Structures are given as structure tokens and as C-alpha cells.
mmCIF file of C-alpha atoms in Angstrom:
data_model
loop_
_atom_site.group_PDB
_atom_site.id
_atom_site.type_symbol
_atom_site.label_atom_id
_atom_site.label_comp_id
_atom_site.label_asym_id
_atom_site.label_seq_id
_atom_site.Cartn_x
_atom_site.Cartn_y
_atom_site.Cartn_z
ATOM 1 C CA UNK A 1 103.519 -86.252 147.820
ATOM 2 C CA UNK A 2 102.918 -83.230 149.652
ATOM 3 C CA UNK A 3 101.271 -80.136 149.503
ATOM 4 C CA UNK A 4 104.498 -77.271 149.607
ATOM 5 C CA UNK A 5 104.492 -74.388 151.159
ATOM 6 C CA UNK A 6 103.769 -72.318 148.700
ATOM 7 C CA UNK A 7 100.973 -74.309 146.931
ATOM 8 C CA UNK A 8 102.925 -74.004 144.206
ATOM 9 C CA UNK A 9 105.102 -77.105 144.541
ATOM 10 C CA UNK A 10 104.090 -80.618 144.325
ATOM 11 C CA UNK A 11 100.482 -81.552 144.503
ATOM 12 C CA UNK A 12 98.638 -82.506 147.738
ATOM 13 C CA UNK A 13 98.956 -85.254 149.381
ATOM 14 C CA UNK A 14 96.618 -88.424 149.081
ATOM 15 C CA UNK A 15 95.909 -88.011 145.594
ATOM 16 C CA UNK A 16 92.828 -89.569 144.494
ATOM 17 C CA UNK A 17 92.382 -91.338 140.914
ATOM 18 C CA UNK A 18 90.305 -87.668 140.083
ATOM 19 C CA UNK A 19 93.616 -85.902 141.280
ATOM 20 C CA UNK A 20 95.956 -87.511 139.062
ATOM 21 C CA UNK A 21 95.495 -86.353 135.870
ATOM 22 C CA UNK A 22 95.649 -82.495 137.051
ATOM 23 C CA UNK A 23 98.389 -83.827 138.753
ATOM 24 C CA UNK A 24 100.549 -84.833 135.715
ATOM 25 C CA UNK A 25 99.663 -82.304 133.443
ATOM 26 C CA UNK A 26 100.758 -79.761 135.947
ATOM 27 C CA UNK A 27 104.338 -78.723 136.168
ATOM 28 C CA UNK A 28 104.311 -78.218 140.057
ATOM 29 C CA UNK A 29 107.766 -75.970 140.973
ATOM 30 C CA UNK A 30 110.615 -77.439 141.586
ATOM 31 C CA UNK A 31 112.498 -77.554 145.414
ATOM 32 C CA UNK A 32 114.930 -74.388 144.245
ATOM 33 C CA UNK A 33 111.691 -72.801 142.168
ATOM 34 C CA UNK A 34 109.737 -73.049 145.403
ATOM 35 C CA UNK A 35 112.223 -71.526 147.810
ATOM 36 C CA UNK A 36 113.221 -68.312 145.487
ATOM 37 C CA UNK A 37 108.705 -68.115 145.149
ATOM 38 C CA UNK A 38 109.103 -67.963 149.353
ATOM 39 C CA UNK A 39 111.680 -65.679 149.184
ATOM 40 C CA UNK A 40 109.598 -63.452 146.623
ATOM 41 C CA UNK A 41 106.401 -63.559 148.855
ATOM 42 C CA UNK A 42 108.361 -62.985 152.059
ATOM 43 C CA UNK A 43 110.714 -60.092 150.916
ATOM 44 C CA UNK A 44 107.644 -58.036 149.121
ATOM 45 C CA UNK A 45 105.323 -58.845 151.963
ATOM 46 C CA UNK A 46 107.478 -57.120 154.458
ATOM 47 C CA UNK A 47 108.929 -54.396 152.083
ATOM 48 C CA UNK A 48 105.051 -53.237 151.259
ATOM 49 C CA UNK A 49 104.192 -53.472 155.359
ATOM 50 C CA UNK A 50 107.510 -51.801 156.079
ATOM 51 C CA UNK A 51 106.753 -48.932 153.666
ATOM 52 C CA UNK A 52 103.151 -48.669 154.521
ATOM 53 C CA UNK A 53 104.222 -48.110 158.052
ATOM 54 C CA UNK A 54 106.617 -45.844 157.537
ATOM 55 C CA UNK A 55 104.460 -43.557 155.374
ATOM 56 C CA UNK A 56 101.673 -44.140 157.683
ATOM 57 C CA UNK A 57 103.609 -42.739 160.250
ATOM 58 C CA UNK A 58 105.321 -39.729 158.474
ATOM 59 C CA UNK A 59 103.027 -39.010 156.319
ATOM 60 C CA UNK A 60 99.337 -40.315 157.226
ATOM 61 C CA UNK A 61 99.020 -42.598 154.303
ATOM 62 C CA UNK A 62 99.840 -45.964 152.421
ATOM 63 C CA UNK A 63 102.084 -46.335 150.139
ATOM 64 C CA UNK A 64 100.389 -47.188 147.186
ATOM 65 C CA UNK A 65 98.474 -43.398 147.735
ATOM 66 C CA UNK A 66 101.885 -41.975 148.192
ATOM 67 C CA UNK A 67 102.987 -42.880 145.379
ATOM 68 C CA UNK A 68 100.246 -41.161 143.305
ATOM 69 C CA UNK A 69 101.386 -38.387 144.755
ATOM 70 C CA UNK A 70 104.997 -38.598 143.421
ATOM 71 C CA UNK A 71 103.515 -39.493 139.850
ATOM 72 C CA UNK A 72 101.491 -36.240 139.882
ATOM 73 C CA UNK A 73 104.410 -34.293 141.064
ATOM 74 C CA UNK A 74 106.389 -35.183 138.370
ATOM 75 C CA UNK A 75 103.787 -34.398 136.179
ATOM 76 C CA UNK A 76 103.699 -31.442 133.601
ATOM 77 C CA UNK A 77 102.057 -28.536 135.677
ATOM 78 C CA UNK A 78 101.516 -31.257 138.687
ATOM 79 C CA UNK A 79 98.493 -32.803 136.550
ATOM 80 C CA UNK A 80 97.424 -36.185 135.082
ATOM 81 C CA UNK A 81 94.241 -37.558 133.390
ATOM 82 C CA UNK A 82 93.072 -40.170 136.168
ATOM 83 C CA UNK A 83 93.369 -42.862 133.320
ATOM 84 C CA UNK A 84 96.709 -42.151 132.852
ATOM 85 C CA UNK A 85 97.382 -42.250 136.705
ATOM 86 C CA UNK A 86 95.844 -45.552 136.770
ATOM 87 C CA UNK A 87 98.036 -46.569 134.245
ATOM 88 C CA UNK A 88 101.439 -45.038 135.855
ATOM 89 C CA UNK A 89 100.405 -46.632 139.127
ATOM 90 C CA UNK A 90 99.282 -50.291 137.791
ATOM 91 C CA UNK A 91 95.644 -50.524 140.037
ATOM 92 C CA UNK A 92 92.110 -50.515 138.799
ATOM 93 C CA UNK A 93 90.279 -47.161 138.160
ATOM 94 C CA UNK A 94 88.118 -47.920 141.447
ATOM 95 C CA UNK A 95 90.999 -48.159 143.204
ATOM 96 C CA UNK A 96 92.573 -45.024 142.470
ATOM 97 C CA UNK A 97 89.122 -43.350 142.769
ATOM 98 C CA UNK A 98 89.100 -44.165 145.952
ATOM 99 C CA UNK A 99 92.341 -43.045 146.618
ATOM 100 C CA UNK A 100 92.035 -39.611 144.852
ATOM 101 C CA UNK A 101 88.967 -39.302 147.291
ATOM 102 C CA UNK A 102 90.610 -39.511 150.158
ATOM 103 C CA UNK A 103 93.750 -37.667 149.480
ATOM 104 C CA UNK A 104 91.231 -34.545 148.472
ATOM 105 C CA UNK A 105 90.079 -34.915 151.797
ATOM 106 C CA UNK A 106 93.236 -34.191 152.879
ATOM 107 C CA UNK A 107 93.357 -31.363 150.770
ATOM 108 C CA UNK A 108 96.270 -32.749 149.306
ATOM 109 C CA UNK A 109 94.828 -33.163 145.683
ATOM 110 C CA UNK A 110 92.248 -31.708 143.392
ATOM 111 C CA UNK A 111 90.214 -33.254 140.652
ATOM 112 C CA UNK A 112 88.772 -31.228 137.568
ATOM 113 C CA UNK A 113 87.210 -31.706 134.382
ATOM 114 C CA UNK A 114 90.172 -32.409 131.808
ATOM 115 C CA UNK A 115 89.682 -29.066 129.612
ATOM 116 C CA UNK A 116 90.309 -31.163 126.099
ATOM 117 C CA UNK A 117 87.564 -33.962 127.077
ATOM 118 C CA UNK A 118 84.701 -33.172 129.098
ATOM 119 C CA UNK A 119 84.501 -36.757 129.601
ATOM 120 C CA UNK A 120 87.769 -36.756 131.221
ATOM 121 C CA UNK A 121 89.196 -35.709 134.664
ATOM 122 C CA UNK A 122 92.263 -34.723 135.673
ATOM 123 C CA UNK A 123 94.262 -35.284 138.937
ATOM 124 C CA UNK A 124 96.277 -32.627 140.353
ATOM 125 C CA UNK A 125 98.995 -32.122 143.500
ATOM 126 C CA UNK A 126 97.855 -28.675 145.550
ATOM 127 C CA UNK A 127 100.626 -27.154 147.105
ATOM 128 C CA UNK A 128 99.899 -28.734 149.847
ATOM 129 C CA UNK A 129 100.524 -32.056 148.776
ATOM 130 C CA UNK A 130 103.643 -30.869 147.612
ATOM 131 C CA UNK A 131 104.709 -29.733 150.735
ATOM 132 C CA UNK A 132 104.023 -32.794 152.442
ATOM 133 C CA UNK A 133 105.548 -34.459 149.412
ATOM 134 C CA UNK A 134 108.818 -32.279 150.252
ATOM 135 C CA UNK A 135 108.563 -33.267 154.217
ATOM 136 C CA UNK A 136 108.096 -37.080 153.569
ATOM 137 C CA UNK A 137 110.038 -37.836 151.123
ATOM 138 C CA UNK A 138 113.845 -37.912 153.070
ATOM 139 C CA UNK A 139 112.066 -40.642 155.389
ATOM 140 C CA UNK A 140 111.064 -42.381 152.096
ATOM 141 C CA UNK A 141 113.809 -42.658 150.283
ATOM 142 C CA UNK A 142 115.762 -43.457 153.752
ATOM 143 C CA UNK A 143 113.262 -46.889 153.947
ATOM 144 C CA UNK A 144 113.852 -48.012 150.478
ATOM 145 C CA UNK A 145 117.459 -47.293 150.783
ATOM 146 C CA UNK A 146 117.920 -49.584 153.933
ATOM 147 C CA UNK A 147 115.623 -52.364 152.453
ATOM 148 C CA UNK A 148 117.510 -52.634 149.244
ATOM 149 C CA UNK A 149 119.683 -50.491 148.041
ATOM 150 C CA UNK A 150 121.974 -50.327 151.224
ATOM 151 C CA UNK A 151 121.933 -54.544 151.188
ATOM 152 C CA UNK A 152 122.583 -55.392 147.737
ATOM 153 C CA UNK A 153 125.642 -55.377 145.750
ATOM 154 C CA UNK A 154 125.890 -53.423 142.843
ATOM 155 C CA UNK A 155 125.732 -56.333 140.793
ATOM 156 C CA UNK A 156 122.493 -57.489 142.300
ATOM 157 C CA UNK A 157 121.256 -54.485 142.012
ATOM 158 C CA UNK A 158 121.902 -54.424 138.544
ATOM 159 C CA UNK A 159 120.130 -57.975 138.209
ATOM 160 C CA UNK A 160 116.914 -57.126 140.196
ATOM 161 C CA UNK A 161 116.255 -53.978 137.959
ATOM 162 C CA UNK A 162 116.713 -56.955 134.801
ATOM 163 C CA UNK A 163 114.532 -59.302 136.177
ATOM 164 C CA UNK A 164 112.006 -56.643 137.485
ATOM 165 C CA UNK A 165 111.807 -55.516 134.173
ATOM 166 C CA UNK A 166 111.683 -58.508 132.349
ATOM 167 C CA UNK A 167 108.479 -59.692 134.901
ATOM 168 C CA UNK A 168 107.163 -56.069 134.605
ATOM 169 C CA UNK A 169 106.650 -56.747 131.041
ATOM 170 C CA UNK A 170 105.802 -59.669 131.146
ATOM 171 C CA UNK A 171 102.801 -59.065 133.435
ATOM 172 C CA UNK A 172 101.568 -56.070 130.873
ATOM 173 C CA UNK A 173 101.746 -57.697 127.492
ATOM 174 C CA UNK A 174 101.131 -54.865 124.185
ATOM 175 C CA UNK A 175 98.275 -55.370 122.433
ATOM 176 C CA UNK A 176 94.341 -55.105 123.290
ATOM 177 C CA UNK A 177 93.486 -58.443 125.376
ATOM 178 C CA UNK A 178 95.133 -58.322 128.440
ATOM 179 C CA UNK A 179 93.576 -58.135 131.688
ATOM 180 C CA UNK A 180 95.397 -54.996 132.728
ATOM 181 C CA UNK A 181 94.074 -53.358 135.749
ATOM 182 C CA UNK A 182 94.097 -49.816 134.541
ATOM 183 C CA UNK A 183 91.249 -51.112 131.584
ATOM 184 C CA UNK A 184 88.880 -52.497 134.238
ATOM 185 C CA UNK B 1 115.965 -30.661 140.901
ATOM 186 C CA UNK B 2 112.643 -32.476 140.141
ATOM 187 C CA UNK B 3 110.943 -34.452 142.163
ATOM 188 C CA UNK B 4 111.394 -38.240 140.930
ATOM 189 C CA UNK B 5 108.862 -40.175 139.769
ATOM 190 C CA UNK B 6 109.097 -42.535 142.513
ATOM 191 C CA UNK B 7 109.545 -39.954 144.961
ATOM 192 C CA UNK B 8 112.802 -41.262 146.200
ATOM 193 C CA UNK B 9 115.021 -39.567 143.773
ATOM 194 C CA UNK B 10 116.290 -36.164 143.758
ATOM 195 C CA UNK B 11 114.351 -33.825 145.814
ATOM 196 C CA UNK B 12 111.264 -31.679 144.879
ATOM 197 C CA UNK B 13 111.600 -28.963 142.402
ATOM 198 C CA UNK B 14 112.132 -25.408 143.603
ATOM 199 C CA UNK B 15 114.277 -25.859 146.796
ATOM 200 C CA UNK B 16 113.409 -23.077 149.211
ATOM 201 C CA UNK B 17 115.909 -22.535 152.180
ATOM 202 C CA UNK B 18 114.398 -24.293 154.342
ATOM 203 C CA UNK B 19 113.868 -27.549 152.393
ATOM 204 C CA UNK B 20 117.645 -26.995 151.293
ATOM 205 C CA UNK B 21 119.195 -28.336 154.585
ATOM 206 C CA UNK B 22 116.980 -31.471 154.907
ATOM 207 C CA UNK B 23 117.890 -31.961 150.863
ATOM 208 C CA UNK B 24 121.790 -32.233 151.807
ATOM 209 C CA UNK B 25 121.563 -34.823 154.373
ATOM 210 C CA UNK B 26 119.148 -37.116 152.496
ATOM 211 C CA UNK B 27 121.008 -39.531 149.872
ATOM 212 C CA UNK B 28 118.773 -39.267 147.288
ATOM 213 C CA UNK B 29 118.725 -42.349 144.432
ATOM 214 C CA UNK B 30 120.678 -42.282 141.424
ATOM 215 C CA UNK B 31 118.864 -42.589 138.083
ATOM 216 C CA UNK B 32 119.679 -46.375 137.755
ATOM 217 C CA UNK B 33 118.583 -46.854 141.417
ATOM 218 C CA UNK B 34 115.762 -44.996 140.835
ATOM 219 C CA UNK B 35 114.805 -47.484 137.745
ATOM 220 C CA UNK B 36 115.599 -50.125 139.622
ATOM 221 C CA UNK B 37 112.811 -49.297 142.065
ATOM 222 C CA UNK B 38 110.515 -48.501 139.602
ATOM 223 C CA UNK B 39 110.915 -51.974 137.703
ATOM 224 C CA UNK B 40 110.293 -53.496 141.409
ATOM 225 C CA UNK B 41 106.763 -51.233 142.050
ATOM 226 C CA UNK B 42 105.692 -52.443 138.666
ATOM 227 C CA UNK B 43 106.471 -55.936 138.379
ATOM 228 C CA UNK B 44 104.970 -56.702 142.319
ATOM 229 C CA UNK B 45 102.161 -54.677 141.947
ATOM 230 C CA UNK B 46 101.354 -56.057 138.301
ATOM 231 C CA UNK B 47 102.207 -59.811 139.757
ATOM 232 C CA UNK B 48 99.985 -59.014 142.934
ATOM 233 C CA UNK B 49 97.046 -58.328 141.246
ATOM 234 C CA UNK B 50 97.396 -60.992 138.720
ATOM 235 C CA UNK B 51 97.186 -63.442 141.137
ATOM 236 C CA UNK B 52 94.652 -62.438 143.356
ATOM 237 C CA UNK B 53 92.431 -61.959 139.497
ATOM 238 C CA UNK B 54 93.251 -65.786 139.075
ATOM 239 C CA UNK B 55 92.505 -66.888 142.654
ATOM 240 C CA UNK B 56 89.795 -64.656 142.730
ATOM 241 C CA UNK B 57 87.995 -66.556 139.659
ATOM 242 C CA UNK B 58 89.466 -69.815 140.624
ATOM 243 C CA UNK B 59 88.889 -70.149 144.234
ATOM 244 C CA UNK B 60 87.144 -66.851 145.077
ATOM 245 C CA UNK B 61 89.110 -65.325 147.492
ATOM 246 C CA UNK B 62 93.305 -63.176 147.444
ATOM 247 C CA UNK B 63 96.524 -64.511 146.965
ATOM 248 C CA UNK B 64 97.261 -63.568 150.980
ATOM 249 C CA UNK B 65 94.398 -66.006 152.281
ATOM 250 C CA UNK B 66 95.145 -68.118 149.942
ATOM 251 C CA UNK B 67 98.458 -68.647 151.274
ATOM 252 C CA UNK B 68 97.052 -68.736 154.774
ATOM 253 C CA UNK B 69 95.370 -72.348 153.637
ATOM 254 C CA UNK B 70 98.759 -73.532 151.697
ATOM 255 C CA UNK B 71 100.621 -73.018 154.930
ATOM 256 C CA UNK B 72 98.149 -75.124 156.733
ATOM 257 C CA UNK B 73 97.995 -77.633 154.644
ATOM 258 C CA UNK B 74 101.767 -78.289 154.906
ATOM 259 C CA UNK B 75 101.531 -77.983 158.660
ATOM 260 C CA UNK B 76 101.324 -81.164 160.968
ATOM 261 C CA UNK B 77 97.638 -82.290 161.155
ATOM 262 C CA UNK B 78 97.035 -79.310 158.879
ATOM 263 C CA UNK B 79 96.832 -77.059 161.657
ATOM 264 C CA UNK B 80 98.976 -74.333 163.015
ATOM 265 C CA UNK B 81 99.160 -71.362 166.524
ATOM 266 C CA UNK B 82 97.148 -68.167 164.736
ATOM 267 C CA UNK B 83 100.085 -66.517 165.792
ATOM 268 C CA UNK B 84 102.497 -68.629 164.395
ATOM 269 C CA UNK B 85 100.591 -69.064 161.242
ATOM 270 C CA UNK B 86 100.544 -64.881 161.247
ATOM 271 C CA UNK B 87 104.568 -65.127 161.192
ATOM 272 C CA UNK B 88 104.930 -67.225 158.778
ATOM 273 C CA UNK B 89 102.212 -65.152 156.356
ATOM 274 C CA UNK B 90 104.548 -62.216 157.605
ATOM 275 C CA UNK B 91 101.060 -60.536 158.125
ATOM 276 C CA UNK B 92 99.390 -58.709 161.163
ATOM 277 C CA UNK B 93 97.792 -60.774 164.072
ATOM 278 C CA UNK B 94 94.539 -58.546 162.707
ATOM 279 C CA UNK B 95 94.854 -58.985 159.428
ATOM 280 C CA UNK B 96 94.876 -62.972 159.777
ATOM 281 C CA UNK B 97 91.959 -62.476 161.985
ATOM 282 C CA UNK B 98 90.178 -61.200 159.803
ATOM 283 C CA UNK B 99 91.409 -63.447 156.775
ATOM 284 C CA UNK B 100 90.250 -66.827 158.756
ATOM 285 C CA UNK B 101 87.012 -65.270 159.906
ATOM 286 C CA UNK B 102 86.134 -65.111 156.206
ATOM 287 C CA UNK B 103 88.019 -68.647 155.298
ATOM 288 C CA UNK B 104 85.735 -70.099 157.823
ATOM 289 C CA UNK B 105 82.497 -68.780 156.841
ATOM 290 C CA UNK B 106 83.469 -70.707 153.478
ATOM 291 C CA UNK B 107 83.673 -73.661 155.637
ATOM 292 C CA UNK B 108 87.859 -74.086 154.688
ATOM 293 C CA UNK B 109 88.953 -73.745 157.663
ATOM 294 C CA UNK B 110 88.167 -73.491 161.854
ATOM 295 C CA UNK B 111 89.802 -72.377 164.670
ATOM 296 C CA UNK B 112 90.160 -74.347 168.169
ATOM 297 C CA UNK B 113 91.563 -73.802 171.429
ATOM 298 C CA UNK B 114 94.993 -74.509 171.633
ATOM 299 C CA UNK B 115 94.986 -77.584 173.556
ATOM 300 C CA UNK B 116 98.437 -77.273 175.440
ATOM 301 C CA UNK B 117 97.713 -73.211 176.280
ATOM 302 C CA UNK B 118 94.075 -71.933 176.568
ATOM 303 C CA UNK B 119 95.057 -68.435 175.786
ATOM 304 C CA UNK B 120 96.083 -69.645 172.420
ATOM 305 C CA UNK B 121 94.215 -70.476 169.090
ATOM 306 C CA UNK B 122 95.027 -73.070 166.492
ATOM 307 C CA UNK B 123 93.429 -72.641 162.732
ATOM 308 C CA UNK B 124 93.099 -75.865 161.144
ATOM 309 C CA UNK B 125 92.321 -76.598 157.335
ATOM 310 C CA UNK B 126 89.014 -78.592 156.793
ATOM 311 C CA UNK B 127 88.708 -81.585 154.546
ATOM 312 C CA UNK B 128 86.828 -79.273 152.239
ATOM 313 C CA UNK B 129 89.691 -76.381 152.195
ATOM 314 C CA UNK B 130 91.725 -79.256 151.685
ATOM 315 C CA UNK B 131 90.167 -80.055 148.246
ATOM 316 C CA UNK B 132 89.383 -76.732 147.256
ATOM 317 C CA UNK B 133 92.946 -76.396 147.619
ATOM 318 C CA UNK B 134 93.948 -79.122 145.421
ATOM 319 C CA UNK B 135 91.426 -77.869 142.284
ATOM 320 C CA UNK B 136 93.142 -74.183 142.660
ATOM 321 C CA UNK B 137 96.344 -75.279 142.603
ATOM 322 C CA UNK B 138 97.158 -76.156 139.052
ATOM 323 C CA UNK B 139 95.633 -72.791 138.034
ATOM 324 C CA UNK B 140 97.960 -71.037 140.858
ATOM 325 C CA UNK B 141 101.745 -72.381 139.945
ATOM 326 C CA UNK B 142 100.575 -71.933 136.194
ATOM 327 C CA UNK B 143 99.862 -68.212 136.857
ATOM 328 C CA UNK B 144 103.693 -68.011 138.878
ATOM 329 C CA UNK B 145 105.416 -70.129 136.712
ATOM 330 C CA UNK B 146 103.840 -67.878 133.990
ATOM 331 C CA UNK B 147 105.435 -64.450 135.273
ATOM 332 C CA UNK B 148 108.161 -65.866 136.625
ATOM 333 C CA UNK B 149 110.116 -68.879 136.225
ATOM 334 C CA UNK B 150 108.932 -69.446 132.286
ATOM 335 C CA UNK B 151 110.373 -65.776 131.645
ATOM 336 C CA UNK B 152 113.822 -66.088 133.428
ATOM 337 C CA UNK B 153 116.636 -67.576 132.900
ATOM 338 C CA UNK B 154 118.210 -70.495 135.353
ATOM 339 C CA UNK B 155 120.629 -67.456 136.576
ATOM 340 C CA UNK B 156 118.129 -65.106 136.951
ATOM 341 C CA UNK B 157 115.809 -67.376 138.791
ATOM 342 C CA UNK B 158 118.824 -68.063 140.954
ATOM 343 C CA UNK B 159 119.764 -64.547 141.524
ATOM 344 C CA UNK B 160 115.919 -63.438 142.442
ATOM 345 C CA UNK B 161 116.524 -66.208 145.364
ATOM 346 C CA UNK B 162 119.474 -64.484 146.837
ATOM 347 C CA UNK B 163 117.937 -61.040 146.256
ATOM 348 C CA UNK B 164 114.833 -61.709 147.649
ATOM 349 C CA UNK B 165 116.086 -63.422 150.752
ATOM 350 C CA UNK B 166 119.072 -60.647 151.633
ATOM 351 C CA UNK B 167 115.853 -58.119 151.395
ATOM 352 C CA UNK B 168 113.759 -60.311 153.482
ATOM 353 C CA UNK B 169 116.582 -61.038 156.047
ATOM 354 C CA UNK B 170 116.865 -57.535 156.523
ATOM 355 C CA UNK B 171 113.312 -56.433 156.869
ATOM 356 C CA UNK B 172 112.856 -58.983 159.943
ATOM 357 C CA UNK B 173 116.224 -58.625 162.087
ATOM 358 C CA UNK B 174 116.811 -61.070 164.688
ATOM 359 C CA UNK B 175 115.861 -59.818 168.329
ATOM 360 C CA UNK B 176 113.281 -57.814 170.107
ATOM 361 C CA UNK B 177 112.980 -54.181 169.226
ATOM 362 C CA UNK B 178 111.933 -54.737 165.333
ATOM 363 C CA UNK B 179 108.452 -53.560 164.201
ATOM 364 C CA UNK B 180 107.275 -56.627 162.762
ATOM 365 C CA UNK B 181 103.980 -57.146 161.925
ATOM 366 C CA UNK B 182 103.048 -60.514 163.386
ATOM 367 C CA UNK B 183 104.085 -58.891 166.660
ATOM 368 C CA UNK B 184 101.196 -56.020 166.808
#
């Protein structure tokens, strides 16, 4: 038995008589399982460094902070409450903190108090940011396009948006306990 | 027009002139396209952080580095070129620096001259990365076979391969001139 590529497959190699009852109660992924898990790692790997480059380059930034961007300029009045952002976005509160940080710097967003809860604080896209939005976005939408859309059948596009959906929710069960990482 | 929530759909609101020509040329997403790519943020970002929160607890460190030691312990002699190991990660030749630097300061792995080519480095998994490796890994294929393969069906897991490794085949084209990032 050995270790796969992934770590997800069969168990390492040598097991010991510790080993083998994690072994057996574990239901290590099967040859095919392992190879579309590669394919997931590989494909999303170089689609986020693809994307971060390409927005690095056009626009000075990652993609993860571009997309807050987008979120708030969809936004009634170009606004959000930071919790919600976190939410839309699907990072940790820290994380988009930081991230709202250094766009301001940029002068591309604003934060103030949210006028219905002085406990809250909205986010908001200066004109600025929408701007840049405006410039970036053809160079965007150009990368995503080659990557996927431009590759894939209709059909398979059709079944990535199922099974992206289908893991999406998965990921963010309803109810109180999950460890989602807008709640950290 | 409003800008899309993923910024790759129709352009921003309130086309001036100027942003009118650049708004013609670009071939903006449809609606389902648009969905499509949202589904796909959600679902990797959700299933990215979810496993770095397990491997975190589990064997206190990211999904990416944890990878790094999988791939070494499938290697020969558990040990593989840094940049070859940086290929198959699909990662930066900086990025895995960094990532082993920290691996070996947990004692799970080392680095070594590459005995047939002194300009070249070898990382090489430890006896001890070895069996941190084989605690972690039950809790690691639960976690994918969790969001993944226990919520698809047999033609959905099938179709995610194909997907997955059309998009992957054409974010690394063969030849020289690609930006990849194991080459920077």
C-alpha cells in the first residue's frame, strides 16, 4: 500500500499494527476518485494564480480583493455592511478587514459607521474604485472566459454550475453550527 | 447595464462614451455563465478554507503544504527536485520556498543538495513527516470525500474529472512562452 498523491487515496505504506485500524475504518478514495481530486487541485490552483496575475497586473490587486469590489458595485447605492461582505465573499471577517484596509489605501473604498447600527460599518466603492472597476473588468472577464467558458461545452458548462452548486451548499449547511468563515 | 456581481458580466452601470467602445468589444457573460462562475467562487473558496480549518487543527499547518508532504511521500525515496516538486504543487518556486522553510522547522521535512547537479535542491520527507502524515490522513479524505464525492453522483464525479482537467490543460499549455508559476 502506498501513500497517493493526493493523500487522499490509500493509506501509507508500511503500515504498522497502530496503523491498521485507522486504516480500515477509513474509506481512502478510490483510483478514479483520486484522479478527478488531482484534477480539482490542479485546475483551481492555476485558475486562482492565473487570475491573481492577471488582476495583479491590470489592476494592482488579487483576486479575492477584486472581487469585493464587484460585490460592492452591485450593491444598492455601492454599499454593504462588512458582515454581509464577508458573507457574499465566503472569508473570515479578519480577512476582509484586511482587505478593506488596503483597498482604502488605494482610495478605492471607504468605510463608515452603518447609520441604523452604530455597532455596524459599512463598506463602500468611491468613484474611483468604480472607475478602475470599469477599466479592469474587459481583461477580467477575457481570463475567465479563456479558462472556462471558451473550453467547455455547453453541456459541461451546464454540469459544473450543478456540481458547483451542489458542493457550494454543501460546504455552507443552514442552521447555527457550522464553521462558516464569515461567523469567525 | 449593471455591473455583475462577479464583475464579469455586463458592464458597469452608467456607460459614458468613452467606456462605451471598450464595452462593445468585450463579450461580457450571460446570466447562466455568470452563475456558473459564481457557483465555482463559492464552492472553491468554501472547500479551500474548509480544508486548511481541518488540517489546520489536525496537523497544524494549509492544505497547500500539506500537499507539498503528500507529493513527497509518493516520490521515490520520498524525495523530490524543489523545482520539480514546485510543478507538480503548480505553485511558485517562492512560494514552496517558503512552504518547506516552515515544514522543516517542524522537523517534516529537509532539503539536500541535489547529488547529480549542485545547483539543484532536493526536499525530502522525514520519518517524522512521514507519520504525521499518516495520523492526518484519515481526517483529510474524510473532509474531501465529505464535500465532494459523498454529495455527487457517479456522473457528476465523472464529469468534474473531465471538467477539471480540460480547465487545467488549458491553464498550463505545452511550450515555452506560458506564464506558469513554477517557472518564476
Amino acid at each position: 500500500m502506498t501513500m497517493a498523491s493526493t493523500g487522499t487515496g490509500a493509506g501509507p505504506g508500511e503500515d504498522t499494527g497502530e496503523a491498521e485500524h485507522r486504516v480500515e475504518e477509513t474509506r481512502w478514495l478510490s483510483d478514479e476518485e483520486q484522479r478527478v481530486w488531482l484534477n480539482y487541485v490542479h485546475a483551481t490552483t492555476l485558475l486562482e494564480d492565473h487570475l491573481d496575475r492577471q488582476l495583479q497586473r491590470d489592476a494592482g490587486m488579487p483576486h479575492v480583493y477584486y472581487g469585493l469590489l464587484v460585490k460592492l458595485s452591485s450593491a444598492p447605492r455601492r454599499r454593504l455592511r462588512m458582515t454581509q461582505l464577508a458573507m457574499e465573499a465566503k472569508i473570515t471577517r479578519s480577512r476582509l478587514s484586511h482587505a478593506i484596509a488596503r483597498l482604502e489605501e488605494n482610495g478605492w473604498v471607504r468605510r463608515e459607521e452603518c447609520p441604523s447600527d452604530k455597532r455596524g460599518q459599512n463598506a463602500y466603492l468611491t468613484d474611483q474604485g468604480f472607475e478602475m472597476l470599469k477599466r479592469s473588468a474587459p481583461g477580467h472577464v477575457a481570463a475567465v472566459r479563456q479558462a472556462i467558458f471558451d473550453r467547455l461545452t455547453p453541456e459541461q458548462v451546464a454540469q459544473l454550475g450543478e456540481i458547483m452548486q451542489v458542493m457550494a451548499e454543501g460546504l455552507q449547511p443552514e442552521g447555527t453550527g457550522a464553521d462558516l468563515p464569515w461567523r469567525r
